[in-house]
Coordinates of C-alpha atoms and ligand atoms in Angstrom, one line a residue:
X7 CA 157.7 -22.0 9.8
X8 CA 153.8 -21.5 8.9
X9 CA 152.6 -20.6 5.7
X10 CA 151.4 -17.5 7.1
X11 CA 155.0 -16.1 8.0
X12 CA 157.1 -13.9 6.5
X13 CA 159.9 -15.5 4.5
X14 CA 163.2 -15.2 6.4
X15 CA 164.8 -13.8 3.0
X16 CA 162.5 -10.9 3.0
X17 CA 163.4 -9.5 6.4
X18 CA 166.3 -7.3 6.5
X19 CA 164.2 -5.1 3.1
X20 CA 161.1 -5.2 6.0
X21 CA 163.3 -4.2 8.2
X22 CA 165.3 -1.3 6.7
X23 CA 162.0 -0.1 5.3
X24 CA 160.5 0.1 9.2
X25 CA 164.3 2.1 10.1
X26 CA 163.6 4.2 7.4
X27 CA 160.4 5.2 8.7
X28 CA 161.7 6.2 11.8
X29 CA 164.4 8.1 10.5
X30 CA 162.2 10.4 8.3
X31 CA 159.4 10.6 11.4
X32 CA 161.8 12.1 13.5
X33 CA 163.6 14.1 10.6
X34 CA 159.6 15.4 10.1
X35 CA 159.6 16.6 13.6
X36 CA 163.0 18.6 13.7
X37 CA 164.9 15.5 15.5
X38 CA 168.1 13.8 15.1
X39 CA 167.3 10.5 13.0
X40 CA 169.3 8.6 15.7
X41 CA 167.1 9.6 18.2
X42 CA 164.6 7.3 18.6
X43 CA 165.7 3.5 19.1
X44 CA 163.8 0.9 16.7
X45 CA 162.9 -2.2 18.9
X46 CA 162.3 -4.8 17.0
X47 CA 159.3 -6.9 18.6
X48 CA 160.8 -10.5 17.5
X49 CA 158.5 -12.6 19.9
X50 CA 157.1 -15.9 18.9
X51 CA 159.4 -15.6 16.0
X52 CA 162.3 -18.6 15.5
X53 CA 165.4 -17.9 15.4
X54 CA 165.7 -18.5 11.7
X55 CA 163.4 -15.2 11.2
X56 CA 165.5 -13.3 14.0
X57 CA 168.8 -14.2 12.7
X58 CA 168.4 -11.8 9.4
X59 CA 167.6 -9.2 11.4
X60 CA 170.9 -9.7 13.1
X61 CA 172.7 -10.7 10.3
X62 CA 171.8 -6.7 8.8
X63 CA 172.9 -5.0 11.6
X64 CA 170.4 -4.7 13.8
X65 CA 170.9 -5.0 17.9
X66 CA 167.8 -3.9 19.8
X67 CA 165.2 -6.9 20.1
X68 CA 162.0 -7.1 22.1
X69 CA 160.5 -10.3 23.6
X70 CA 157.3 -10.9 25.9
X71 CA 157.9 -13.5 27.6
X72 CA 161.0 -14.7 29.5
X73 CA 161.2 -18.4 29.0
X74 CA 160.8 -17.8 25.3
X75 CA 163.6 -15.6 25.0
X76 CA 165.3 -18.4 27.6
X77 CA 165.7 -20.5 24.9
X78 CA 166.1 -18.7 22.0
X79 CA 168.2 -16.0 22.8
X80 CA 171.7 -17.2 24.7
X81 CA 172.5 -19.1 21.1
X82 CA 171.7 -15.6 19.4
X83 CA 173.9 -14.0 21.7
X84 CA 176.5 -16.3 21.3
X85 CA 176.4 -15.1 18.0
X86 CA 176.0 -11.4 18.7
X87 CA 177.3 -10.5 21.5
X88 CA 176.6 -6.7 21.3
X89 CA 172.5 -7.1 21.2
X90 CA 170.3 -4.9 23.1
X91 CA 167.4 -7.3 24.6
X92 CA 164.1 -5.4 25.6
X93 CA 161.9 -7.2 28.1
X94 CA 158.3 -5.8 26.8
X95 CA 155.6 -8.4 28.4
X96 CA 154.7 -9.0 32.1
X97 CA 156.9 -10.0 34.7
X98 CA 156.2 -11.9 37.5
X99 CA 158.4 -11.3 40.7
X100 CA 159.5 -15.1 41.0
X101 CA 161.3 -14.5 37.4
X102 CA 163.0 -11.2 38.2
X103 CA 166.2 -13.3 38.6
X104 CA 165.9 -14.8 35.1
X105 CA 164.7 -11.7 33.9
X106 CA 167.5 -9.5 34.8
X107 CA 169.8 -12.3 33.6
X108 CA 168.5 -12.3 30.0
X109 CA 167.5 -8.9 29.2
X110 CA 169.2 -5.3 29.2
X111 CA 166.6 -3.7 29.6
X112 CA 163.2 -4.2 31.3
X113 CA 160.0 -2.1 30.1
X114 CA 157.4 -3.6 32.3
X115 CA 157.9 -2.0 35.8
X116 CA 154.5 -1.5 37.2
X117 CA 154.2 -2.6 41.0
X118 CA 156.2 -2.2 43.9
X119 CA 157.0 -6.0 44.7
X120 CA 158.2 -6.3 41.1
X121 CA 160.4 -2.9 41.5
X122 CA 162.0 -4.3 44.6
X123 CA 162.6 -7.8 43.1
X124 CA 164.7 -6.2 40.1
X125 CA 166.2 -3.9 42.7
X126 CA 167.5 -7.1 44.6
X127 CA 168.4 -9.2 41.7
X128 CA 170.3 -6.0 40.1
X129 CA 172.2 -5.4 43.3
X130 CA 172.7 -9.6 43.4
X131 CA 173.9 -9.1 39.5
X132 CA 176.0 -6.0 39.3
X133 CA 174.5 -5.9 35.7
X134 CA 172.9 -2.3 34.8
X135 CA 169.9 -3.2 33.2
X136 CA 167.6 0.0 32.8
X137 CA 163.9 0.3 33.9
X138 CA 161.3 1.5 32.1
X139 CA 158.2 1.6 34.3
X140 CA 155.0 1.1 32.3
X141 CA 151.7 3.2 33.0
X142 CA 148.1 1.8 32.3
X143 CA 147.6 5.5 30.5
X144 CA 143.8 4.0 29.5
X145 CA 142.8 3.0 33.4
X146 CA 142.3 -0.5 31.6
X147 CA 141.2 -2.8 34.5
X148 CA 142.6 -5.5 33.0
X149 CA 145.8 -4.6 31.3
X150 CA 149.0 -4.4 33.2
X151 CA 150.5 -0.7 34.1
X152 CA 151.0 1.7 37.2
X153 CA 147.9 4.0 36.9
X154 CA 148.7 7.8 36.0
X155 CA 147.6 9.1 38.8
X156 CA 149.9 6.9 40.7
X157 CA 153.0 7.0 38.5
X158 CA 154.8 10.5 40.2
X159 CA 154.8 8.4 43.7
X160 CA 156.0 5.1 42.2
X161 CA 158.1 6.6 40.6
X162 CA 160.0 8.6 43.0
X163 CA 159.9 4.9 44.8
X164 CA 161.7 3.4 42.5
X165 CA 164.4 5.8 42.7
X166 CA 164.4 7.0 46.6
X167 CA 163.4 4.1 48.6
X168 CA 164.8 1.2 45.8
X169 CA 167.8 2.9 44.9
X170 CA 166.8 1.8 40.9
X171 CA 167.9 3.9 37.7
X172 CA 164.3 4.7 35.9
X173 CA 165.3 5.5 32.1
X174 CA 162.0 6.2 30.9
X175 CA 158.2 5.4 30.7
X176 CA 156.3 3.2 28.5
X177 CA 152.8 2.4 27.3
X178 CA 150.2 0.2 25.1
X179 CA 147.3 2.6 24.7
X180 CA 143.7 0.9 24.4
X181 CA 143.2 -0.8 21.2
X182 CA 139.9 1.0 20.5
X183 CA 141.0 4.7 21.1
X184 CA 143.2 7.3 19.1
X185 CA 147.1 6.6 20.3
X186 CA 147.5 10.4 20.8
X187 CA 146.0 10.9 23.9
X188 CA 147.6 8.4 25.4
X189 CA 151.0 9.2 24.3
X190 CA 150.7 13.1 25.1
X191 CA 149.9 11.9 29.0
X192 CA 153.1 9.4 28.7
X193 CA 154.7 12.3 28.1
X194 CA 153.8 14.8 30.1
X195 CA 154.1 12.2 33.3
X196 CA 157.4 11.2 31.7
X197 CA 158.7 15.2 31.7
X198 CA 157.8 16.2 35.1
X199 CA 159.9 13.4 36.8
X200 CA 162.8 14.3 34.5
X201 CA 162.5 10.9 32.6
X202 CA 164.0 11.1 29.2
X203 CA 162.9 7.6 27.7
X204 CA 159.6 7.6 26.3
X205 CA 158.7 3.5 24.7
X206 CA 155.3 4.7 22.8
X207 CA 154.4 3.3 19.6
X208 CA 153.8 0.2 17.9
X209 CA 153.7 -1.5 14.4
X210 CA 150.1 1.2 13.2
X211 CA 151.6 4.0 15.1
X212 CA 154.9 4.3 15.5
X213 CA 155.2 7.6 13.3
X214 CA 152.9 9.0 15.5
X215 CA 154.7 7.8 19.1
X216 CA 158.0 9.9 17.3
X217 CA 155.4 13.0 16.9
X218 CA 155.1 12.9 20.3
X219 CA 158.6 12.5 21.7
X220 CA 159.1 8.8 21.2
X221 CA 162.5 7.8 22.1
X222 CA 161.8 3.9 21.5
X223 CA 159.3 2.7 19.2
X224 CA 158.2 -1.3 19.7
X225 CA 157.6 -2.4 16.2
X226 CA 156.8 -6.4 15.9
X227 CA 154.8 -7.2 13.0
X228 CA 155.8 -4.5 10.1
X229 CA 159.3 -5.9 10.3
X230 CA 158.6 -9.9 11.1
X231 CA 155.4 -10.2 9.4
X232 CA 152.4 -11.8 11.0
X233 CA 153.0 -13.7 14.2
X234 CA 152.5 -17.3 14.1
X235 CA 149.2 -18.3 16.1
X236 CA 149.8 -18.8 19.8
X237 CA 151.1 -22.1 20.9
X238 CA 148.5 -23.6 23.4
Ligands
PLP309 C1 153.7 -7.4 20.5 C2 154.1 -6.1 21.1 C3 154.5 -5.0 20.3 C4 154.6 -5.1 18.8 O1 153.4 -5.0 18.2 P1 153.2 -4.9 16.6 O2 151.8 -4.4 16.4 O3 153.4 -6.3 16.1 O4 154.2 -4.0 16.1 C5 154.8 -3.8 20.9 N1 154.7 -3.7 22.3 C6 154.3 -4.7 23.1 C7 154.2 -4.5 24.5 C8 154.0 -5.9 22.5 O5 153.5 -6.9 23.3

């Protein structure tokens, strides 16, 4: 552990406090406080700072990257057999196999080869991992997403030609702009495929994502404190 991390005794108050939030956004809005699913973003974290978490209750866990989650996860399962494991980073095709192995459910659909490796690998499995496919709502050239314009056809490959059950949509709006936009346009692409899983929101603007018909919120740091600096 750093000096700079959260202590591992302080996380299941962090973390009720972050569920409690959600509750009373949705409450705020007119809907159910079980309706929008708290992921909590525990990469780069140890095990140590993950296993409160557990320990309180929770199930639903997020992780960027799949050989991190490779080896800390199986031993958490072990534990916890019932957890929920969101894939939230990048995925290259070549770890689609791993991928589906490890997680329940991938957020980060957002090209046709990697749609049709998860399509093989899921058939290969028989495990029913759900798909989110993630759209670049900001046109950001460099950030990883299927473009809005794009999303209705890619979409409707996913389902027609790949056979693949698409739960929902999800985004990480531009840094330097107002969430809202962003989410409103998940949305709205999100409603007229009949998609009812909307992944908007993060650790400054979760409360907002639930405003605008959030049904998973991705919340890392307000539960787990500051992440530790990035290994090189
Ligand atoms: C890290 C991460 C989060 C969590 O971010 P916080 O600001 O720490 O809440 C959410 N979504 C994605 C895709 C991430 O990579």
């Amino acid at each position: 552990m750093t000096d700079s991390e959260t202590p591992a005794a302080e996380i299941p108050a962090r973390l009720a406090g972050v569920a409690a939030r959600v509750a009373r956004a949705a409450t705020d809005v007119g809907r159910a406080p079980g309706s929008v699913a708290l992921v909590a973003v525990s990469k780069t974290h140890d095990a140590e700072i993950i296993a409160p978490a557990l320990e309180a209750g929770h199930r639903v866990f997020g992780e960027n990257r799949v050989q991190e989650s490779k080896a800390k996860w199986p031993a958490l399962r072990a534990r916890f057999p019932d957890v929920e494991l969101h894939l939230i980073g990048p995925l290259q095709s070549n770890k689609a196999r791993e991928a589906v192995e490890l997680f329940d459910v991938i957020e980060t659909v957002d090209r046709p080869k990697i749609a049709e490796a998860l399509a093989a690998e899921i058939a290969r499995a028989g495990k029913p991992v759900r798909l989110f496919v993630e759209v670049n709502t900001g046109a950001e050239p460099q950030k990883a997403g299927i473009l809005p314009a794009e999303a209705d056809g890619f979409v409707r490959h996913c389902r027609e030609a790949l056979g693949l059950d698409v739960a929902g949509l999800m985004c990480i709006p531009p840094a330097d702009e107002q969430a809202s936009p962003h989410f409103a346009l998940l949305a709205k692409i999100a409603a007229r495929n009949g998609l009812p899983g909307l992944s908007m929101g993060m650790s400054s603007d979760f409360e907002l994502g639930i405003q605008l018909g959030a049904t998973h919120v991705r919340v890392g740091t307000a539960i787990f404190g500051a992440r530790p600096p990035l290994r090189p």
